[in-house]
DNA sequence: TAAAAAATATGAGATATATCATAACATATT
DNA sequence: AATATGTTATGATATATCTCATATTTTTTA
C-alpha cells in the first residue's frame, strides 16, 4: 500500500541525518522528491528474487526477512532486517536484479527512492559515496561474519545465537514474541524444522528459556550466551 | 620482500585501466607514489588477523587464501584470491583492523598502496568511489552467494564445487596442481580433512577425477558439474 | 464458525559426518 | 642422509542431524 509522502514529515525524519547527513538541501530534496513510502502487512512480499532493481530501499518501521528459494522450493534466509537497515544495499551496486526476496515479518514501513536519482546523487557527491561505501562494507562484513560464525556451530549454538539476536538486537528484552516460525529459524541457520523445535524443547527442559506459543522468555541468559560461544 | 617500484613499469601495468581507469594522471601518480610492491613465498603470511589496516592491497601475481583462526586454533578459509583481486577490500571500509589473515599459497606479488592516500583519492573522485562501490559490492555478493550455495550442499557437492573452482576459475585447465592441502579444502567448506580425502578417493574410484599427489585431472566434467549442482 | 492448512511437538530409525586410530608416503629440517 | 613433521589414505566406531511418521495445537481460509 502506497502512502502519499505529504503525510510524512520527511524533513525531520530521524533518517535525514542518519542516512543523508552528507547531502545538501538540494540533493536531499531530489531524493525526497523521488521517494514513495509503502506499508506492508505481515507476510507480504516486498521484492521478489529476480525482480528488476529500480529503487533504493530503507526501512522505517517493522521487520523483514531477506531470503532465497532454491529449485526444490526450499527457502534459505539470508538475514533479518530492522528499522534503519538498507534492505537492498547488498545488491544495488552489484546486480540489476534481486538475488533474494524480501518479505515483511510484521507491519513494515519502507521508503522507496528511485534508483537513478539515488545513484545520480552518489555519483556527484563523493562524501555521500564514501558514506555509502562504509555502510555497504559494514553490511557485507556483518553478513559474512554471521555466516562464518554459524558454520562453526552445531545446532544448539546456532539456536542460541538466533535467540540472542532477537532478545538483544531486535527487541532488547528477555521476553519477546518470536516473529518467525521454527521452520524459518531452520532456514536461517540451515537446520531442519524438527531439530529446531527439539532444541527449543531442550532449552525449555533445561530451564534456559520459557515457551508460551510464540512468546519466548530467556530465563538463563548467561547459559544461553555460553552455548552461543562454545557450541 | 620489498621491491623497488622503479623495477616495475606501473604506467603500462595492466591494472592501470582495470583498477584505476577513473583516475586522471595526477591522481594516478599520487597512488603510484604511495605504492610499494612485495613478493611473498608460498606459506608466508601477508597480513595477520587483528593487524592494523594501513594499506589498500591488490594482487598482481600468485594465489592467496583469506582465513580466520578460532579460539581452539582451527582455521576457516573465507576465500581464495587470484591476480586482479583486491584482497582486503572487504575490510578496508568497515574495519580498522583485519578480521581475517592473508597468506600466500604460491609465490605472490602484492601491490600495497598507503591507505590514507587511497582514501583521499576515493573521497575526491566520486567516479572512482562509484567504481570502488561496484567492486566491493561484487566481492561481497560473490562471497555471500558462495557461502550460501555451500550451506545447501553435502560434502560431495562441496568438494565438486571446489574442484570446479580451481579447474575453471583459477587454472582454466582440467589438469592442475592443487595449491591447497586436503585439510585446507576442509577449512574452505567446513568439513573434516578425513572426509575430504575420502570424497577425493570416491571421485577417483568413480572415474570422475584422476589423482597423482597434488596433480588432479578432471576426467568427467559433466558428472562433476552435476554433483556440484545437485548435491 | 467450521473446515482446512500450517505450526508445534515428539519418537524411531536412517544417514551423513566426525572422531579416533593406524600406516604409508612426502616434505621440510638438522 | 637421517629425522621429524605434515599429508594422504583408510577403517571402525561414535555422534549429530535428517527423514518419516503421527498427534496436537494454532492459525488461516472459506
XYZ file of C-alpha atoms (C1' of nucleotides) in Angstrom:
522
model
C 0.000 0.000 0.000
C 1.280 3.364 -1.066
C 1.294 6.376 1.207
C 1.390 9.939 -0.027
C 4.631 11.499 1.090
C 2.758 14.576 2.186
C 1.544 12.614 5.183
C 5.093 12.114 6.300
C 7.323 14.731 7.700
C 10.474 13.696 5.867
C 12.324 16.900 6.638
C 12.514 15.974 10.262
C 12.705 12.252 9.747
C 15.254 10.610 12.019
C 16.882 9.116 8.904
C 17.565 12.551 7.475
C 20.805 12.768 9.448
C 21.367 9.045 9.847
C 21.387 8.285 6.132
C 21.608 11.501 4.280
C 23.824 13.615 6.503
C 26.275 14.307 3.690
C 23.649 15.750 1.395
C 22.907 19.435 0.958
C 19.301 20.626 0.904
C 19.049 20.467 -2.867
C 20.341 16.907 -3.039
C 18.112 15.863 -0.183
C 15.170 17.453 -1.912
C 15.831 15.496 -5.098
C 15.994 12.256 -3.109
C 12.870 13.250 -1.261
C 11.073 14.046 -4.482
C 11.898 10.606 -5.880
C 10.621 8.869 -2.794
C 7.470 6.964 -2.021
C 6.514 5.213 1.186
C 4.874 1.835 1.336
C 3.292 -0.147 4.128
C 3.402 -3.933 4.009
C 1.435 -6.324 6.157
C 2.916 -9.400 7.797
C 3.640 -11.999 5.136
C 3.615 -9.650 2.154
C 6.458 -9.918 -0.334
C 8.156 -6.548 -0.789
C 10.510 -7.622 -3.570
C 10.760 -10.996 -5.274
C 14.003 -12.668 -6.326
C 14.716 -11.889 -9.970
C 12.738 -8.643 -9.984
C 14.430 -5.642 -11.538
C 16.120 -3.348 -9.033
C 14.858 0.147 -9.642
C 14.858 1.665 -6.215
C 16.941 2.204 -3.137
C 15.046 0.893 -0.102
C 15.271 1.535 3.582
C 13.110 0.552 6.499
C 11.454 2.997 8.807
C 9.444 0.527 10.868
C 8.865 -3.193 11.137
C 10.859 -6.329 10.416
C 11.689 -8.104 7.172
C 13.483 -11.215 6.035
C 15.829 -11.484 3.048
C 15.636 -14.967 1.557
C 16.377 -17.145 -1.436
C 14.286 -20.010 -2.758
C 16.064 -22.982 -4.339
C 14.951 -25.224 -7.205
C 13.073 -27.599 -4.935
C 11.192 -24.723 -3.339
C 13.092 -24.575 -0.084
C 13.919 -21.179 1.369
C 17.175 -20.041 2.892
C 17.074 -16.868 4.952
C 19.995 -14.510 4.405
C 19.213 -12.058 7.187
C 16.555 -10.376 9.275
C 16.458 -6.598 8.861
C 15.225 -3.932 11.254
C 14.396 -0.215 11.041
C 17.302 1.813 9.752
C 18.592 -1.023 7.605
C 19.129 -0.597 3.887
C 17.383 -3.670 2.771
C 18.682 -3.897 -0.760
C 22.097 -2.274 -0.457
C 23.816 -5.643 -0.819
C 22.540 -5.990 -4.381
C 22.040 -2.451 -5.558
C 25.536 -1.930 -6.954
C 26.354 -5.480 -7.975
C 23.211 -6.666 -9.703
C 20.448 -5.344 -11.884
C 18.006 -7.896 -10.489
C 17.346 -9.037 -6.948
C 19.277 -12.124 -5.911
C 16.974 -12.592 -2.945
C 13.375 -11.854 -1.993
C 12.268 -9.501 0.750
C 9.148 -10.175 2.832
C 7.578 -8.425 5.812
C 7.544 -10.336 9.117
C 5.373 -7.716 10.765
C 3.762 -4.469 9.613
C 6.576 -2.691 7.830
C 7.125 0.818 6.512
C 9.530 1.062 3.601
C 10.925 4.161 1.928
C 11.498 3.645 -1.793
C 13.787 6.065 -3.624
C 14.046 5.879 -7.416
C 17.373 4.220 -8.120
C 18.533 6.522 -10.906
C 18.066 9.548 -8.669
C 19.861 7.877 -5.776
C 22.789 6.842 -7.997
C 22.961 10.288 -9.531
C 23.461 11.756 -6.056
C 26.066 9.099 -5.191
C 27.998 9.873 -8.368
C 28.024 13.568 -7.763
C 28.772 13.680 -4.071
C 31.874 11.745 -3.123
C 31.324 12.281 0.600
C 27.977 10.578 0.237
C 29.536 7.872 -1.943
C 32.118 7.336 0.766
C 29.411 7.044 3.399
C 27.515 4.530 1.257
C 30.794 2.655 0.785
C 31.203 2.416 4.545
C 27.678 1.190 5.034
C 27.735 -1.429 2.329
C 31.038 -2.619 3.691
C 29.606 -2.977 7.197
C 26.549 -4.831 5.961
C 28.565 -7.319 3.954
C 31.054 -7.693 6.756
C 28.305 -8.489 9.257
C 26.592 -10.902 6.882
C 29.814 -12.774 6.201
C 30.880 -12.817 9.861
C 27.484 -14.154 10.882
C 27.560 -16.920 8.269
C 31.060 -17.880 9.291
C 30.222 -17.989 12.955
C 27.190 -20.179 12.210
C 29.200 -22.610 10.083
C 31.354 -23.392 13.114
C 28.461 -24.073 15.434
C 26.275 -27.111 15.912
C 22.537 -26.827 16.245
C 22.421 -25.723 19.913
C 24.904 -22.941 19.285
C 23.001 -21.824 16.213
C 19.655 -21.703 18.010
C 21.217 -19.881 20.969
C 22.666 -17.382 18.519
C 19.276 -16.662 16.975
C 17.538 -16.333 20.351
C 20.191 -13.838 21.436
C 19.834 -11.963 18.170
C 16.132 -11.338 18.792
C 16.490 -10.666 22.521
C 19.464 -8.336 22.264
C 19.475 -6.802 18.818
C 15.845 -6.745 17.748
C 13.643 -6.456 20.851
C 16.157 -5.579 23.591
C 14.096 -7.611 26.019
C 14.425 -11.079 27.545
C 10.769 -11.655 26.775
C 9.609 -11.255 23.211
C 7.236 -12.599 20.593
C 9.198 -14.704 18.138
C 8.439 -13.079 14.772
C 9.421 -16.116 12.724
C 8.307 -19.742 12.771
C 10.551 -22.632 13.820
C 10.796 -23.510 10.154
C 12.129 -20.041 9.413
C 14.664 -20.352 12.221
C 15.785 -23.510 10.432
C 16.003 -21.642 7.139
C 18.147 -19.032 8.860
C 20.651 -21.488 10.315
C 20.454 -24.355 7.786
C 18.799 -26.937 10.009
C 15.517 -28.852 9.811
C 12.343 -27.610 11.466
C 12.099 -30.704 13.677
C 15.551 -30.172 15.087
C 14.900 -26.520 15.798
C 11.732 -27.494 17.702
C 13.609 -30.224 19.583
C 16.326 -27.755 20.541
C 13.765 -25.231 21.788
C 12.189 -28.006 23.885
C 15.579 -28.999 25.222
C 16.374 -25.413 26.239
C 12.978 -25.293 27.938
C 13.595 -28.552 29.825
C 16.992 -27.237 30.878
C 15.430 -24.065 32.284
C 17.208 -21.814 29.793
C 14.055 -20.454 28.186
C 10.296 -20.482 28.806
C 7.950 -21.139 25.896
C 4.386 -19.927 25.594
C 3.497 -20.324 21.952
C 5.307 -17.555 20.128
C 6.276 -15.836 23.368
C 9.770 -16.688 24.459
C 11.353 -15.695 27.752
C 15.049 -16.081 28.290
C 15.488 -17.353 31.842
C 19.210 -18.045 31.901
C 20.958 -15.516 29.698
C 24.401 -16.486 30.934
C 23.998 -20.115 29.957
C 22.499 -19.174 26.594
C 25.462 -16.918 25.878
C 27.805 -19.685 26.829
C 26.079 -22.121 24.459
C 26.304 -19.492 21.726
C 30.032 -19.082 22.305
C 31.085 -22.673 22.751
C 28.741 -24.728 20.691
C 60.367 -8.946 0.387
C 60.128 -5.428 -0.883
C 60.762 -4.492 -4.486
C 61.714 -1.038 -5.639
C 58.885 0.339 -7.720
C 61.378 1.533 -10.296
C 61.740 -2.058 -11.436
C 58.085 -2.143 -12.353
C 56.535 -0.366 -15.221
C 53.391 0.768 -13.440
C 52.394 3.221 -16.143
C 51.674 0.389 -18.508
C 50.598 -2.057 -15.872
C 47.510 -3.999 -16.906
C 45.831 -2.856 -13.685
C 46.210 0.777 -14.657
C 42.990 0.634 -16.651
C 41.441 -2.286 -14.808
C 41.536 -0.655 -11.395
C 42.332 2.952 -11.836
C 40.564 3.821 -15.057
C 38.650 6.675 -13.458
C 41.761 8.463 -12.229
C 43.462 11.295 -14.016
C 47.253 11.290 -14.364
C 47.803 13.339 -11.257
C 45.635 11.088 -9.098
C 47.238 8.000 -10.548
C 50.644 9.456 -9.862
C 49.773 10.046 -6.190
C 48.576 6.432 -5.874
C 51.685 5.275 -7.660
C 53.899 7.321 -5.401
C 52.310 5.759 -2.302
C 52.816 2.255 -3.627
C 55.266 -0.494 -2.807
C 55.427 -3.982 -4.235
C 56.071 -7.069 -2.199
C 56.838 -10.662 -3.111
C 55.727 -13.434 -0.787
C 56.792 -17.031 -0.923
C 54.400 -19.953 -0.552
C 53.252 -20.160 3.040
C 54.156 -16.626 4.045
C 51.574 -14.597 5.942
C 50.888 -11.317 4.157
C 48.582 -9.854 6.811
C 47.598 -11.344 10.138
C 44.119 -11.139 11.684
C 43.979 -8.174 14.070
C 46.741 -6.243 12.333
C 46.069 -2.585 11.645
C 44.824 -1.871 8.128
C 47.040 0.811 6.663
C 47.111 -0.064 3.018
C 44.981 -0.932 0.044
C 46.196 -4.220 -1.439
C 45.820 -5.864 -4.789
C 47.385 -8.917 -6.342
C 49.442 -8.876 -9.485
C 50.516 -12.495 -9.486
C 50.059 -15.648 -7.438
C 47.371 -17.067 -5.197
C 46.388 -16.288 -1.608
C 43.925 -17.507 0.977
C 41.874 -15.315 3.314
C 41.254 -17.122 6.585
C 40.228 -16.812 10.204
C 41.600 -18.754 13.162
C 39.225 -19.613 16.015
C 39.960 -19.927 19.744
C 40.915 -23.565 19.502
C 43.376 -22.831 16.712
C 41.301 -24.145 13.835
C 41.282 -22.206 10.595
C 38.312 -21.381 8.401
C 39.072 -20.202 4.873
C 36.936 -17.305 3.649
C 38.093 -17.299 0.039
C 40.917 -17.961 -2.396
C 42.055 -14.870 -4.289
C 43.755 -14.577 -7.657
C 45.542 -11.849 -9.635
C 43.413 -8.773 -10.069
C 41.605 -9.313 -6.798
C 41.517 -6.630 -4.114
C 42.479 -8.797 -1.242
C 41.485 -6.521 1.606
C 38.610 -4.572 0.097
C 36.101 -6.471 2.234
C 37.558 -4.944 5.408
C 39.067 -1.691 4.299
C 35.968 0.456 4.768
C 34.338 -1.413 7.625
C 37.194 -2.118 9.993
C 40.386 -0.560 11.216
C 41.930 -3.974 11.824
C 41.944 -7.110 9.726
C 39.179 -9.561 10.549
C 40.995 -12.296 8.662
C 44.556 -13.259 7.801
C 46.012 -13.394 4.308
C 48.658 -15.963 3.327
C 50.354 -16.811 0.046
C 49.586 -20.228 -1.470
C 52.232 -19.781 -4.141
C 54.733 -17.061 -4.990
C 52.669 -13.908 -4.871
C 53.197 -10.318 -5.949
C 51.210 -7.772 -3.987
C 50.855 -4.040 -4.614
C 50.488 -2.082 -1.388
C 49.093 1.455 -1.584
C 49.128 3.621 1.541
C 45.547 3.680 2.798
C 45.299 7.390 3.555
C 46.364 8.231 0.011
C 43.926 5.717 -1.459
C 41.055 7.014 0.640
C 41.932 10.595 -0.196
C 41.535 9.778 -3.885
C 38.257 7.934 -3.232
C 36.886 10.905 -1.328
C 37.788 13.390 -4.020
C 36.762 11.454 -7.089
C 33.197 10.256 -6.984
C 33.537 8.312 -10.228
C 36.322 6.350 -8.630
C 34.302 5.992 -5.417
C 31.438 4.660 -7.506
C 33.723 2.167 -9.191
C 35.067 1.012 -5.810
C 31.470 0.753 -4.614
C 30.666 -1.547 -7.521
C 33.683 -3.715 -6.877
C 33.172 -4.085 -3.151
C 29.567 -4.911 -3.843
C 30.540 -7.640 -6.304
C 33.093 -9.131 -3.933
C 30.687 -9.298 -1.028
C 27.934 -10.583 -3.262
C 30.138 -13.399 -4.550
C 31.364 -14.278 -1.077
C 27.841 -14.426 0.316
C 26.474 -16.348 -2.679
C 29.283 -18.881 -2.410
C 28.726 -19.397 1.324
C 25.020 -19.819 0.773
C 25.455 -22.294 -2.033
C 27.846 -24.329 0.119
C 25.469 -24.383 3.084
C 22.922 -26.188 0.915
C 25.302 -28.852 -0.300
C 26.559 -32.030 1.305
C 30.188 -32.995 1.213
C 30.260 -34.363 -2.365
C 28.693 -31.216 -3.718
C 31.077 -29.053 -1.757
C 34.153 -30.912 -2.967
C 32.873 -30.866 -6.559
C 32.362 -27.125 -6.201
C 35.943 -26.567 -5.081
C 37.402 -28.767 -7.824
C 35.428 -26.811 -10.403
C 36.556 -23.537 -8.870
C 40.214 -24.425 -9.404
C 39.709 -26.015 -12.818
C 37.503 -23.306 -14.268
C 38.204 -20.094 -12.413
C 41.812 -20.396 -11.263
C 43.722 -22.597 -13.725
C 41.296 -22.875 -16.656
C 42.523 -26.405 -17.231
C 41.143 -29.844 -16.412
C 44.584 -30.813 -15.135
C 46.110 -28.709 -12.413
C 48.267 -28.830 -9.311
C 46.046 -28.453 -6.271
C 47.503 -25.428 -4.467
C 45.936 -26.260 -1.119
C 46.026 -29.340 1.086
C 43.020 -31.560 1.741
C 42.899 -30.012 5.184
C 42.584 -26.573 3.622
C 39.812 -27.801 1.328
C 38.067 -28.853 4.528
C 38.648 -25.420 6.048
C 37.129 -23.882 2.936
C 33.931 -25.950 3.002
C 33.587 -26.676 6.744
C 34.305 -30.414 6.624
C 36.961 -32.612 8.211
C 40.202 -33.495 6.428
C 39.398 -37.211 6.502
C 36.091 -36.731 4.768
C 37.619 -34.541 2.096
C 40.222 -37.246 1.418
C 37.552 -39.928 1.357
C 35.493 -37.899 -1.121
C 38.521 -37.397 -3.386
C 39.098 -41.166 -3.271
C 35.474 -41.822 -4.076
C 35.570 -39.473 -7.081
C 38.720 -41.303 -8.213
C 37.078 -44.718 -7.843
C 34.066 -43.435 -9.769
C 36.282 -42.260 -12.631
C 35.400 -38.601 -12.130
C 38.936 -37.448 -11.358
C 42.477 -38.853 -11.501
C 44.812 -38.247 -8.568
C 48.592 -38.116 -8.727
C 49.645 -36.497 -5.487
C 48.828 -32.830 -5.825
C 48.072 -33.183 -9.532
C 44.392 -33.546 -10.219
C 42.837 -34.302 -13.582
C 39.140 -33.932 -14.124
C 38.060 -36.877 -16.252
C 34.308 -36.447 -16.206
C 33.496 -32.758 -16.106
C 29.825 -33.299 -16.822
C 29.331 -35.613 -13.870
C 31.316 -33.293 -11.595
C 29.147 -30.360 -12.612
C 26.079 -32.421 -11.954
C 27.294 -33.329 -8.466
C 28.027 -29.666 -7.841
C 24.504 -28.717 -8.874
C 22.503 -31.421 -7.210
C 24.427 -32.440 -4.166
C -17.967 -20.696 12.804
C -16.419 -24.768 10.544
C -13.003 -26.745 7.789
C -8.513 -26.672 6.034
C -3.876 -25.671 6.416
C 0.144 -24.656 8.905
C 2.904 -24.892 13.055
C 4.415 -27.242 17.104
C 5.719 -31.437 19.339
C 7.907 -35.955 19.900
C 9.626 -40.691 18.723
C 12.073 -44.224 15.885
C 15.079 -45.310 12.504
C 18.206 -43.920 8.640
C 22.082 -41.382 7.081
C 25.869 -38.140 6.921
C 29.651 -36.611 9.079
C 33.041 -36.532 12.904
C 36.329 -38.764 15.739
C 39.952 -41.794 16.779
C 43.364 -44.957 15.287
C 46.953 -46.522 12.389
C 50.002 -46.650 8.291
C 52.391 -45.181 4.149
C 54.243 -41.547 1.903
C 56.038 -36.797 1.065
C 58.211 -32.730 2.530
C 60.910 -29.948 5.481
C 64.623 -29.612 8.900
C 69.012 -30.657 11.081
C 71.371 -38.601 4.669
C 68.691 -39.087 8.695
C 64.991 -37.476 11.420
C 60.960 -35.106 12.333
C 56.787 -33.280 10.787
C 52.914 -32.919 7.882
C 49.939 -35.026 4.331
C 47.382 -38.584 2.258
C 44.864 -42.742 2.984
C 41.582 -45.973 5.019
C 38.869 -48.471 8.621
C 35.913 -48.757 12.778
C 33.029 -46.531 15.765
C 30.534 -42.603 17.759
C 27.601 -38.785 17.189
C 24.803 -35.254 15.056
C 21.395 -34.395 12.127
C 17.794 -35.765 8.853
C 13.758 -38.231 7.440
C 9.450 -40.169 8.080
C 5.537 -40.895 10.926
C 1.888 -39.371 13.815
C -0.678 -36.277 17.121
C -1.925 -31.924 18.968
C -2.433 -27.178 18.782
C -2.738 -22.822 16.433
C -3.717 -20.010 12.546
C -5.816 -19.103 8.218
C -9.407 -19.517 4.891
C -13.971 -20.375 3.210
